[in-house]
Short mmCIF file of C-alpha atoms in Angstrom, two decimals:
data_model
loop_
_atom_site.label_atom_id
_atom_site.label_comp_id
_atom_site.label_asym_id
_atom_site.label_seq_id
_atom_site.Cartn_x
_atom_site.Cartn_y
_atom_site.Cartn_z
CA MET A 69 102.35 113.84 109.26
CA ALA A 70 103.20 112.08 105.99
CA LYS A 71 99.50 111.42 105.39
CA LEU A 72 98.74 115.12 105.92
CA ILE A 73 101.49 116.10 103.44
CA SER A 74 100.24 113.69 100.77
CA LYS A 75 96.65 114.86 101.29
CA THR A 76 97.55 118.55 101.17
CA TYR A 77 99.72 118.34 98.06
CA GLY A 78 97.62 115.63 96.41
CA GLU A 79 94.47 117.69 96.91
CA ALA A 80 96.19 120.77 95.45
CA LEU A 81 97.24 118.76 92.39
CA TYR A 82 93.72 117.37 92.03
CA GLU A 83 92.17 120.86 92.28
CA LEU A 84 94.63 122.13 89.67
CA ALA A 85 93.66 119.30 87.32
CA LEU A 86 89.97 120.10 87.79
CA GLU A 87 90.55 123.83 87.32
CA GLU A 88 92.55 123.34 84.15
CA ASN A 89 90.15 120.61 82.91
CA LYS A 90 93.11 118.23 82.64
CA VAL A 91 92.09 115.37 84.92
CA ASP A 92 92.54 112.70 82.24
CA SER A 93 95.81 114.04 80.85
CA PHE A 94 97.26 114.52 84.36
CA THR A 95 96.19 110.99 85.28
CA GLU A 96 97.96 109.53 82.27
CA GLU A 97 101.13 111.57 82.84
CA ILE A 98 101.17 110.76 86.56
CA ARG A 99 100.96 107.02 85.84
CA ILE A 100 103.90 107.37 83.44
CA LEU A 101 105.79 109.46 86.03
CA GLN A 102 105.19 106.80 88.69
CA GLN A 103 106.57 104.15 86.34
CA ILE A 104 109.64 106.27 85.51
CA LEU A 105 110.35 106.95 89.19
CA ALA A 106 109.90 103.27 90.11
CA GLU A 107 112.29 102.17 87.35
CA ASN A 108 114.92 104.83 88.13
CA GLN A 109 115.80 104.65 91.82
CA ASP A 110 118.99 106.63 91.14
CA LEU A 111 116.87 109.65 90.17
CA SER A 112 115.03 109.51 93.50
CA ARG A 113 118.30 109.16 95.42
CA LEU A 114 119.69 112.18 93.54
CA ILE A 115 116.62 114.33 94.21
CA ASN A 116 116.56 113.33 97.89
CA HIS A 117 120.31 113.77 98.42
CA PRO A 118 120.86 116.47 101.08
CA LYS A 119 124.18 117.73 99.67
CA ILE A 120 122.83 118.53 96.20
CA VAL A 121 121.40 122.04 96.04
CA LYS A 122 117.76 122.51 95.05
CA GLU A 123 118.59 124.43 91.88
CA GLU A 124 120.61 121.48 90.56
CA LYS A 125 117.76 119.09 91.43
CA LEU A 126 115.28 121.36 89.64
CA GLN A 127 117.55 121.55 86.60
CA VAL A 128 117.80 117.75 86.45
CA MET A 129 114.01 117.47 86.50
CA ARG A 130 113.64 120.17 83.84
CA ASN A 131 116.21 118.41 81.65
CA ILE A 132 114.32 115.13 81.95
CA PHE A 133 110.70 116.27 81.75
CA GLU A 134 110.52 119.69 80.05
CA GLY A 135 108.56 119.41 76.81
CA LYS A 136 107.54 115.86 77.68
CA MET A 137 105.21 116.69 80.57
CA ASP A 138 102.44 119.23 81.02
CA LYS A 139 103.97 122.50 82.23
CA GLU A 140 101.59 122.73 85.23
CA LEU A 141 102.56 119.21 86.28
CA LEU A 142 106.26 120.01 85.87
CA GLY A 143 105.69 123.17 87.94
CA PHE A 144 104.02 121.08 90.62
CA LEU A 145 106.96 118.66 90.62
CA SER A 146 109.31 121.64 90.98
CA LEU A 147 107.25 122.93 93.91
CA ILE A 148 107.53 119.57 95.66
CA ILE A 149 111.31 119.63 95.24
CA THR A 150 111.56 123.26 96.37
CA LYS A 151 109.51 122.56 99.50
CA ASP A 152 111.58 119.44 100.33
CA ARG A 153 108.58 117.14 99.91
CA TYR A 154 110.01 114.88 97.20
CA ASN A 155 110.32 111.96 99.63
CA GLU A 156 106.49 111.99 99.73
CA ILE A 157 106.06 112.01 95.92
CA ASP A 158 104.67 108.45 95.76
CA SER A 159 101.96 109.08 98.34
CA ILE A 160 101.11 112.49 96.81
CA LEU A 161 100.67 111.00 93.33
CA GLN A 162 98.69 108.06 94.75
CA TYR A 163 96.39 110.45 96.61
CA PHE A 164 95.72 112.25 93.32
CA LEU A 165 94.94 108.97 91.53
CA ASP A 166 92.63 107.91 94.37
CA GLN A 167 90.72 111.20 94.06
CA VAL A 168 90.35 110.67 90.30
CA LYS A 169 88.99 107.16 90.93
CA GLU A 170 86.42 108.61 93.35
CA LEU A 171 85.45 111.22 90.76
CA LYS A 172 84.93 108.52 88.14
CA GLY A 173 83.01 106.23 90.49
CA ILE A 174 85.70 103.56 90.72
CA GLY A 175 85.93 101.77 94.05
CA VAL A 176 89.26 100.28 95.10
CA VAL A 177 88.57 97.02 96.89
CA TYR A 178 90.93 94.72 98.79
CA VAL A 179 89.55 91.22 99.30
CA THR A 180 91.37 88.73 101.52
CA THR A 181 90.24 85.12 101.65
CA ALA A 182 91.55 81.87 103.09
CA GLU A 183 91.59 80.26 99.62
CA ALA A 184 91.89 81.84 96.18
CA LEU A 185 88.48 82.74 94.76
CA LYS A 186 87.40 81.18 91.48
CA VAL A 187 86.15 83.43 88.67
CA PRO A 188 82.42 82.91 89.40
CA GLN A 189 83.03 83.74 93.08
CA ARG A 190 84.93 86.88 92.13
CA GLU A 191 82.13 87.95 89.80
CA LEU A 192 79.61 87.40 92.59
CA VAL A 193 81.66 89.57 94.99
CA ILE A 194 81.93 92.34 92.37
CA ALA A 195 78.19 92.21 91.62
CA LYS A 196 77.31 92.43 95.33
CA LEU A 197 79.71 95.35 95.85
CA LEU A 198 78.32 97.25 92.86
CA GLU A 199 74.82 96.68 94.23
CA THR A 200 75.62 97.84 97.77
CA THR A 201 78.00 100.76 97.15
CA LYS A 202 77.90 104.06 95.29
CA TYR A 203 80.52 102.88 92.76
CA GLN A 204 79.85 102.06 89.11
CA GLN A 205 83.10 100.14 88.66
CA MET A 206 85.49 98.22 90.90
CA GLU A 207 89.26 97.91 90.95
CA MET A 208 89.77 94.58 92.71
CA HIS A 209 92.85 93.41 94.63
CA TYR A 210 92.78 89.83 95.89
CA THR A 211 95.06 88.22 98.48
CA VAL A 212 95.07 84.88 100.25
CA ASP A 213 95.61 84.55 104.00
CA LYS A 214 95.19 80.97 105.20
CA SER A 215 94.98 82.14 108.84
CA LEU A 216 91.43 83.43 108.11
CA ILE A 217 90.32 79.75 108.02
CA GLY A 218 87.26 80.70 105.95
CA GLY A 219 85.11 83.65 104.96
CA MET A 220 86.60 86.92 103.74
CA VAL A 221 87.70 90.40 104.67
CA ILE A 222 86.70 93.22 102.32
CA ARG A 223 88.20 96.70 102.58
CA ILE A 224 87.02 99.72 100.59
CA GLY A 225 88.70 102.92 101.72
CA ASP A 226 88.39 103.01 105.50
CA ARG A 227 85.41 100.64 105.59
CA VAL A 228 86.11 97.01 106.50
CA VAL A 229 83.71 94.09 106.42
CA ASP A 230 85.24 91.11 108.21
CA SER A 231 83.26 87.89 107.88
CA SER A 232 86.22 85.60 108.39
CA ILE A 233 86.00 82.59 110.65
CA LYS A 234 89.14 83.76 112.43
CA SER A 235 87.50 87.02 113.55
CA LYS A 236 84.33 85.18 114.59
CA LEU A 237 86.40 82.77 116.68
CA ASP A 238 88.29 85.69 118.23
CA ALA A 239 85.01 87.39 119.13
CA LEU A 240 83.65 84.16 120.61
CA GLN A 241 86.82 83.71 122.65
CA LYS A 242 86.47 87.24 124.07
CA LYS A 243 82.84 86.56 125.03
CA LEU A 244 83.80 83.32 126.72
CA MET A 245 86.57 85.04 128.66
CA LYS A 246 84.02 87.52 130.08
CA ILE A 247 81.76 84.78 131.41
CA GLN A 248 82.31 84.23 135.09
CA LEU A 249 81.92 80.73 136.32
CA ALA A 250 79.76 80.43 139.43
#
């Protein structure tokens, strides 16, 4: 359900940005908003508090952001509070940013390897991804998982390429388990 909420509201925000020709300005303001919300957990607790009435929550947001944020974006933030969707604000804003990255041809890639990749290896991975995908640019996220033994796992959106030794061993084990000894 949370994914549906973030998609619905995130898509509406994205469509608004396209309609108003404000994709870049919204993107910049949303990144700043994310940073403000991350640094001020008390604000989130206040907005999510069930005993504080919506009008007070809206007034707090207006006091903080009015004149400092695009009025359409402030209106969207007010809508989220009014509809009791503020607890999904992070995923809504992230959905918007993901849509903007798609629009600009930026692929978000998560690479997991057994050992940290050196710079030439990273450059090779990026070059191969640019060659084999529709993206013109890559936003790379690297992690190390020693349990992979070797190889790598690459995730772009909902596509996963798993060439790790661990997964190959798991697949081999499953095949061996199916073999019946005569």
